Amino acid sequence: MSLIPLYGKTLSELTEIVVAEGLLKYTAAQITDWLYHKDVDSIDQMTNLSKKVREQLSVKYTIGLIAPEQVSESADGTKKYLFPTGINKFVEAAYIPETDRATLCVSSQAGCKMGCLFCMTGKQGFQGHLTSGEIINQLRSIPEFRNVTNIVYMGMGEPFDNLDNVLKSTEILTSEWGMGWSPKRVTVSSIGLIPALRKFMEQSNCHLAISLHTPFDEERKMLMPIQNVYPIADVVAEIRKTFKGGQRRVSFEYIMFDGINDTPKHVKEMTKLLNGLECRVNLIRFHTIPDSPLRGTADAKMLEFRDALTSKGIFTTIRASRGQDIQAACGLLSTKALIERK
Amino acid sequence: MKNWSDIEYTKQRVISNVKIAPGSHIIKFHRNNPFIAGQVLALGVNTEIEPRLYSIASAETDDLITILYSEREEGSLTPMLSLLKAGDTLLVSKPFGTFTKVKDNAVFVAAGTGIAPFMSMLQSNKVNHATVIHGAPYPDFFYFSDYLQSTLGERYIQCCSRCLPGCLYVGRVTKFLKEWDSLDTNKNYYLCGSAEMVVETRDILISRGVSVTNINSEIYF
């Protein structure tokens, strides 16, 4: 019988486990303290549990940390970690150090079902959802674990297609019994699956990033098939209904494609779409992927686009590209070659 | 689609639920909302189980909604869906989605149950001179083939990936599209199936000179 990982379980899940084991309820709080505050690697290190209880738990359970199998380092200091997540399934996480912060970009699924035209992950199909443990393990099991200041769910997969596990992982990150992070340090990105968006807005205080990429319906269908099911106008309308402001930040990601979504007409439509919504826009350089008909917009034109949006009152930034030389930059994460080799 | 509390739905009586091939079924129930060919709706058996989205396969004017689905042994919904009998209750959302605009001379490329939205478009007379390229592992899985054969004749192409050489093209739709001499780069291509099939098909069409603006995709997720 394979052992069940405790890492990635929420306080309520651990409470169910200890009650089922005939232990006192508060044992669950002791376990979360060991898992998420004291960062132990084995049940035997949970020394305020009696030896008998530790032995009892060890029959069925393990901490369940998974070490990365491989690391690549970029000239700019970005590191890409490869994690196994089951038989012939792999995910990548990107650690991006900067002067005043260090961001970890985590995956929520092995592969992806969304098939966006500009993304490498979509080209490998879908291999499976990650558990909450497999998601936060990407943080816990890298050597820079204690340096990480921010987490973004922008790696492989669509987080809202695996929302229950994503919400469990953000609960662990942000709860007092968990890692105690501020929700302001966690950003979950999505292409906008509306029912899941509604649930996320109700149940989480973390930042939200929506992949917008063009405000025009036909163009977005070409870039992102999900537009056929959940149009961006409906996604923005849902955000307007559910976003209460406060500490939470809503941002829109916008990869810039030469001659496709970088014209004054796009600025005008973006202004209409986002009018009055408290949000920001992040412009992202397109990192060319094999056989793609798309090309990235030149830097000068990106600056013009940023300035045009800013002049319309939309706070707009250009995101720095990191880790391109190790295929760790936005849209480049893929484990397809590895799956094929195995 | 995660939770029935997130969506508006009505309870419908199942009119019929018929197994048409191993693991494949067609379920029918009364239409209580207008829809546009190409739209989807969420189906469920109770509010405890996560709803799933399915493309409507019937014509816009049909009194009954037709849904084609594959039973997935590991799934939570379809094993229960397949047990429903006439008179049982089904949870049904309003139709939605915008995979609905189609141009004449369209080429529909589908894998498995991905044929459903194209059946709706063809039966609703939304398109003239369409071509259908349908992929399936065995002959039993060419759903609606009688209708497609009689309506489209030579413009109905069956790609059978596990058939022995015979009257059907042997291979996947992706292999067929790589080899297809009559591929017309000026036509509009509409794809429906799994992410893997859609992404691979889209890449092949682009590599053969079809403009990405002429490709529209619906992915089952």
mmCIF file of N, CA and C in Angstrom, chain B residues 27-105:
data_model
loop_
_atom_site.group_PDB
_atom_site.id
_atom_site.type_symbol
_atom_site.label_atom_id
_atom_site.label_comp_id
_atom_site.label_asym_id
_atom_site.label_seq_id
_atom_site.Cartn_x
_atom_site.Cartn_y
_atom_site.Cartn_z
ATOM 1 N N ILE B 27 -28.325 10.776 -25.448
ATOM 2 C CA ILE B 27 -29.428 11.044 -24.511
ATOM 3 C C ILE B 27 -30.269 12.177 -25.089
ATOM 4 N N LYS B 28 -31.596 12.029 -24.938
ATOM 5 C CA LYS B 28 -32.506 13.045 -25.476
ATOM 6 C C LYS B 28 -33.467 13.522 -24.398
ATOM 7 N N PHE B 29 -33.792 14.816 -24.468
ATOM 8 C CA PHE B 29 -34.762 15.398 -23.535
ATOM 9 C C PHE B 29 -35.384 16.616 -24.219
ATOM 10 N N HIS B 30 -36.490 17.099 -23.655
ATOM 11 C CA HIS B 30 -37.193 18.208 -24.303
ATOM 12 C C HIS B 30 -36.376 19.499 -24.260
ATOM 13 N N ARG B 31 -36.453 20.229 -25.372
ATOM 14 C CA ARG B 31 -35.798 21.544 -25.439
ATOM 15 C C ARG B 31 -36.713 22.551 -24.753
ATOM 16 N N ASN B 32 -36.200 23.252 -23.767
ATOM 17 C CA ASN B 32 -37.042 24.284 -23.144
ATOM 18 C C ASN B 32 -36.445 25.678 -23.290
ATOM 19 N N ASN B 33 -35.361 25.769 -24.062
ATOM 20 C CA ASN B 33 -34.772 27.075 -24.386
ATOM 21 C C ASN B 33 -34.353 27.059 -25.847
ATOM 22 N N PRO B 34 -34.455 28.203 -26.511
ATOM 23 C CA PRO B 34 -33.897 28.242 -27.863
ATOM 24 C C PRO B 34 -32.373 28.160 -27.780
ATOM 25 N N PHE B 35 -31.739 27.686 -28.815
ATOM 26 C CA PHE B 35 -30.275 27.659 -28.832
ATOM 27 C C PHE B 35 -29.784 27.905 -30.247
ATOM 28 N N ILE B 36 -28.514 28.203 -30.358
ATOM 29 C CA ILE B 36 -27.895 28.385 -31.669
ATOM 30 C C ILE B 36 -26.981 27.188 -31.910
ATOM 31 N N ALA B 37 -27.062 26.636 -33.105
ATOM 32 C CA ALA B 37 -26.236 25.470 -33.429
ATOM 33 C C ALA B 37 -24.771 25.774 -33.118
ATOM 34 N N GLY B 38 -24.132 24.866 -32.399
ATOM 35 C CA GLY B 38 -22.738 25.057 -31.980
ATOM 36 C C GLY B 38 -22.619 25.355 -30.493
ATOM 37 N N GLN B 39 -23.767 25.632 -29.853
ATOM 38 C CA GLN B 39 -23.707 25.961 -28.417
ATOM 39 C C GLN B 39 -23.591 24.702 -27.546
ATOM 40 N N VAL B 40 -23.215 24.927 -26.313
ATOM 41 C CA VAL B 40 -23.059 23.845 -25.341
ATOM 42 C C VAL B 40 -24.078 24.033 -24.219
ATOM 43 N N LEU B 41 -24.246 23.001 -23.431
ATOM 44 C CA LEU B 41 -24.969 23.160 -22.169
ATOM 45 C C LEU B 41 -24.341 22.249 -21.125
ATOM 46 N N ALA B 42 -24.605 22.556 -19.872
ATOM 47 C CA ALA B 42 -24.079 21.731 -18.782
ATOM 48 C C ALA B 42 -25.125 20.694 -18.409
ATOM 49 N N LEU B 43 -24.674 19.475 -18.200
ATOM 50 C CA LEU B 43 -25.566 18.385 -17.803
ATOM 51 C C LEU B 43 -25.118 17.804 -16.480
ATOM 52 N N GLY B 44 -26.081 17.294 -15.730
ATOM 53 C CA GLY B 44 -25.740 16.608 -14.490
ATOM 54 C C GLY B 44 -26.850 15.680 -14.068
ATOM 55 N N VAL B 45 -26.542 14.819 -13.113
ATOM 56 C CA VAL B 45 -27.562 13.894 -12.604
ATOM 57 C C VAL B 45 -28.075 14.328 -11.233
ATOM 58 N N ASN B 46 -27.235 15.054 -10.509
ATOM 59 C CA ASN B 46 -27.663 15.631 -9.231
ATOM 60 C C ASN B 46 -26.690 16.764 -8.890
ATOM 61 N N THR B 47 -27.020 17.530 -7.843
ATOM 62 C CA THR B 47 -26.203 18.708 -7.551
ATOM 63 C C THR B 47 -24.906 18.361 -6.817
ATOM 64 N N GLU B 48 -24.756 17.094 -6.460
ATOM 65 C CA GLU B 48 -23.526 16.688 -5.749
ATOM 66 C C GLU B 48 -22.366 16.462 -6.708
ATOM 67 N N ILE B 49 -22.706 16.144 -7.937
ATOM 68 C CA ILE B 49 -21.660 15.798 -8.912
ATOM 69 C C ILE B 49 -21.437 16.970 -9.856
ATOM 70 N N GLU B 50 -20.166 17.263 -10.073
ATOM 71 C CA GLU B 50 -19.774 18.391 -10.920
ATOM 72 C C GLU B 50 -20.422 18.286 -12.313
ATOM 73 N N PRO B 51 -21.052 19.363 -12.780
ATOM 74 C CA PRO B 51 -21.624 19.318 -14.125
ATOM 75 C C PRO B 51 -20.532 19.297 -15.198
ATOM 76 N N ARG B 52 -20.871 18.834 -16.367
ATOM 77 C CA ARG B 52 -19.933 18.847 -17.490
ATOM 78 C C ARG B 52 -20.620 19.511 -18.678
ATOM 79 N N LEU B 53 -19.791 20.077 -19.541
ATOM 80 C CA LEU B 53 -20.333 20.754 -20.723
ATOM 81 C C LEU B 53 -20.388 19.787 -21.906
ATOM 82 N N TYR B 54 -21.493 19.851 -22.638
ATOM 83 C CA TYR B 54 -21.649 19.035 -23.846
ATOM 84 C C TYR B 54 -22.198 19.891 -24.977
ATOM 85 N N SER B 55 -21.698 19.662 -26.179
ATOM 86 C CA SER B 55 -22.251 20.347 -27.353
ATOM 87 C C SER B 55 -23.584 19.705 -27.718
ATOM 88 N N ILE B 56 -24.511 20.531 -28.158
ATOM 89 C CA ILE B 56 -25.812 20.032 -28.611
ATOM 90 C C ILE B 56 -25.638 19.482 -30.033
ATOM 91 N N ALA B 57 -26.225 18.307 -30.297
ATOM 92 C CA ALA B 57 -26.070 17.704 -31.624
ATOM 93 C C ALA B 57 -27.329 17.839 -32.480
ATOM 94 N N SER B 58 -28.432 18.290 -31.882
ATOM 95 C CA SER B 58 -29.688 18.345 -32.642
ATOM 96 C C SER B 58 -29.831 19.666 -33.389
ATOM 97 N N ALA B 59 -30.839 19.712 -34.269
ATOM 98 C CA ALA B 59 -31.119 20.942 -35.018
ATOM 99 C C ALA B 59 -31.802 21.960 -34.110
ATOM 100 N N GLU B 60 -31.633 23.234 -34.477
ATOM 101 C CA GLU B 60 -32.219 24.309 -33.655
ATOM 102 C C GLU B 60 -33.733 24.175 -33.523
ATOM 103 N N THR B 61 -34.363 23.583 -34.539
ATOM 104 C CA THR B 61 -35.833 23.511 -34.534
ATOM 105 C C THR B 61 -36.367 22.208 -33.951
ATOM 106 N N ASP B 62 -35.500 21.279 -33.627
ATOM 107 C CA ASP B 62 -35.967 20.009 -33.058
ATOM 108 C C ASP B 62 -36.634 20.242 -31.696
ATOM 109 N N ASP B 63 -37.660 19.466 -31.422
ATOM 110 C CA ASP B 63 -38.309 19.565 -30.112
ATOM 111 C C ASP B 63 -37.441 18.949 -29.016
ATOM 112 N N LEU B 64 -36.630 17.992 -29.429
ATOM 113 C CA LEU B 64 -35.773 17.317 -28.452
ATOM 114 C C LEU B 64 -34.326 17.766 -28.601
ATOM 115 N N ILE B 65 -33.642 17.877 -27.479
ATOM 116 C CA ILE B 65 -32.200 18.125 -27.488
ATOM 117 C C ILE B 65 -31.500 16.767 -27.544
ATOM 118 N N THR B 66 -30.524 16.657 -28.420
ATOM 119 C CA THR B 66 -29.737 15.425 -28.535
ATOM 120 C C THR B 66 -28.321 15.698 -28.043
ATOM 121 N N ILE B 67 -27.863 14.877 -27.110
ATOM 122 C CA ILE B 67 -26.488 15.000 -26.600
ATOM 123 C C ILE B 67 -25.762 13.671 -26.801
ATOM 124 N N LEU B 68 -24.601 13.760 -27.410
ATOM 125 C CA LEU B 68 -23.759 12.582 -27.625
ATOM 126 C C LEU B 68 -22.676 12.596 -26.553
ATOM 127 N N TYR B 69 -22.508 11.472 -25.844
ATOM 128 C CA TYR B 69 -21.454 11.464 -24.829
ATOM 129 C C TYR B 69 -20.773 10.108 -24.749
ATOM 130 N N SER B 70 -19.522 10.151 -24.289
ATOM 131 C CA SER B 70 -18.757 8.916 -24.074
ATOM 132 C C SER B 70 -18.707 8.655 -22.583
ATOM 133 N N GLU B 71 -18.897 7.419 -22.230
ATOM 134 C CA GLU B 71 -18.818 7.054 -20.815
ATOM 135 C C GLU B 71 -17.350 6.891 -20.437
ATOM 136 N N ARG B 72 -16.946 7.581 -19.387
ATOM 137 C CA ARG B 72 -15.561 7.470 -18.914
ATOM 138 C C ARG B 72 -15.579 6.725 -17.583
ATOM 139 N N GLU B 73 -14.949 5.560 -17.570
ATOM 140 C CA GLU B 73 -14.997 4.722 -16.366
ATOM 141 C C GLU B 73 -14.509 5.464 -15.129
ATOM 142 N N GLU B 74 -13.484 6.299 -15.308
ATOM 143 C CA GLU B 74 -12.905 7.012 -14.170
ATOM 144 C C GLU B 74 -13.666 8.290 -13.831
ATOM 145 N N GLY B 75 -14.641 8.642 -14.674
ATOM 146 C CA GLY B 75 -15.371 9.898 -14.477
ATOM 147 C C GLY B 75 -16.397 9.791 -13.368
ATOM 148 N N SER B 76 -16.836 10.944 -12.858
ATOM 149 C CA SER B 76 -17.849 10.922 -11.812
ATOM 150 C C SER B 76 -19.251 11.040 -12.405
ATOM 151 N N LEU B 77 -19.377 11.680 -13.564
ATOM 152 C CA LEU B 77 -20.709 11.932 -14.114
ATOM 153 C C LEU B 77 -21.167 10.855 -15.100
ATOM 154 N N THR B 78 -20.352 10.568 -16.119
ATOM 155 C CA THR B 78 -20.871 9.757 -17.230
ATOM 156 C C THR B 78 -21.265 8.325 -16.840
ATOM 157 N N PRO B 79 -20.613 7.675 -15.870
ATOM 158 C CA PRO B 79 -21.122 6.345 -15.491
ATOM 159 C C PRO B 79 -22.551 6.425 -14.950
ATOM 160 N N MET B 80 -22.868 7.524 -14.254
ATOM 161 C CA MET B 80 -24.230 7.694 -13.731
ATOM 162 C C MET B 80 -25.191 8.133 -14.833
ATOM 163 N N LEU B 81 -24.680 8.983 -15.712
ATOM 164 C CA LEU B 81 -25.505 9.453 -16.836
ATOM 165 C C LEU B 81 -25.957 8.270 -17.687
ATOM 166 N N SER B 82 -25.048 7.320 -17.873
ATOM 167 C CA SER B 82 -25.360 6.189 -18.755
ATOM 168 C C SER B 82 -26.432 5.266 -18.158
ATOM 169 N N LEU B 83 -26.679 5.385 -16.853
ATOM 170 C CA LEU B 83 -27.686 4.526 -16.209
ATOM 171 C C LEU B 83 -29.093 5.125 -16.275
ATOM 172 N N LEU B 84 -29.185 6.398 -16.680
ATOM 173 C CA LEU B 84 -30.503 7.047 -16.692
ATOM 174 C C LEU B 84 -31.424 6.385 -17.718
ATOM 175 N N LYS B 85 -32.695 6.319 -17.333
ATOM 176 C CA LYS B 85 -33.693 5.717 -18.224
ATOM 177 C C LYS B 85 -34.758 6.763 -18.538
ATOM 178 N N ALA B 86 -35.573 6.462 -19.534
ATOM 179 C CA ALA B 86 -36.687 7.361 -19.886
ATOM 180 C C ALA B 86 -37.500 7.649 -18.626
ATOM 181 N N GLY B 87 -37.777 8.920 -18.397
ATOM 182 C CA GLY B 87 -38.549 9.324 -17.218
ATOM 183 C C GLY B 87 -37.698 9.785 -16.056
ATOM 184 N N ASP B 88 -36.421 9.409 -16.052
ATOM 185 C CA ASP B 88 -35.525 9.879 -14.984
ATOM 186 C C ASP B 88 -35.250 11.379 -15.147
ATOM 187 N N THR B 89 -34.723 11.996 -14.070
ATOM 188 C CA THR B 89 -34.491 13.447 -14.089
ATOM 189 C C THR B 89 -33.028 13.767 -14.401
ATOM 190 N N LEU B 90 -32.877 14.834 -15.159
ATOM 191 C CA LEU B 90 -31.553 15.292 -15.580
ATOM 192 C C LEU B 90 -31.474 16.788 -15.269
ATOM 193 N N LEU B 91 -30.332 17.278 -14.825
ATOM 194 C CA LEU B 91 -30.162 18.716 -14.619
ATOM 195 C C LEU B 91 -29.539 19.307 -15.883
ATOM 196 N N VAL B 92 -30.138 20.388 -16.363
ATOM 197 C CA VAL B 92 -29.720 20.956 -17.649
ATOM 198 C C VAL B 92 -29.607 22.473 -17.521
ATOM 199 N N SER B 93 -28.456 23.027 -17.915
ATOM 200 C CA SER B 93 -28.290 24.485 -17.886
ATOM 201 C C SER B 93 -28.889 25.097 -19.148
ATOM 202 N N LYS B 94 -28.927 26.419 -19.182
ATOM 203 C CA LYS B 94 -29.292 27.098 -20.423
ATOM 204 C C LYS B 94 -28.161 26.897 -21.437
ATOM 205 N N PRO B 95 -28.474 26.890 -22.714
ATOM 206 C CA PRO B 95 -27.401 26.784 -23.719
ATOM 207 C C PRO B 95 -26.566 28.059 -23.733
ATOM 208 N N PHE B 96 -25.284 27.922 -23.990
ATOM 209 C CA PHE B 96 -24.411 29.096 -24.118
ATOM 210 C C PHE B 96 -23.222 28.767 -25.006
ATOM 211 N N GLY B 97 -22.388 29.781 -25.255
ATOM 212 C CA GLY B 97 -21.212 29.586 -26.094
ATOM 213 C C GLY B 97 -21.364 30.253 -27.452
ATOM 214 N N THR B 98 -20.232 30.541 -28.093
ATOM 215 C CA THR B 98 -20.255 31.299 -29.346
ATOM 216 C C THR B 98 -19.509 30.584 -30.484
ATOM 217 N N PHE B 99 -19.427 29.275 -30.403
ATOM 218 C CA PHE B 99 -18.834 28.519 -31.515
ATOM 219 C C PHE B 99 -19.955 28.309 -32.546
ATOM 220 N N THR B 100 -20.474 29.383 -33.027
ATOM 221 C CA THR B 100 -21.748 29.334 -33.748
ATOM 222 C C THR B 100 -21.701 29.958 -35.143
ATOM 223 N N LYS B 101 -20.638 30.729 -35.396
ATOM 224 C CA LYS B 101 -20.595 31.416 -36.696
ATOM 225 C C LYS B 101 -19.827 30.547 -37.675
ATOM 226 N N VAL B 102 -20.494 30.205 -38.765
ATOM 227 C CA VAL B 102 -19.842 29.301 -39.706
ATOM 228 C C VAL B 102 -20.047 29.821 -41.129
ATOM 229 N N LYS B 103 -19.016 29.677 -41.931
ATOM 230 C CA LYS B 103 -19.087 30.176 -43.309
ATOM 231 C C LYS B 103 -19.324 29.019 -44.274
ATOM 232 N N ASP B 104 -19.904 29.339 -45.427
ATOM 233 C CA ASP B 104 -20.111 28.308 -46.451
ATOM 234 C C ASP B 104 -18.781 27.704 -46.878
ATOM 235 N N ASN B 105 -18.835 26.495 -47.366
ATOM 236 C CA ASN B 105 -17.635 25.731 -47.781
ATOM 237 C C ASN B 105 -16.726 25.397 -46.599
#
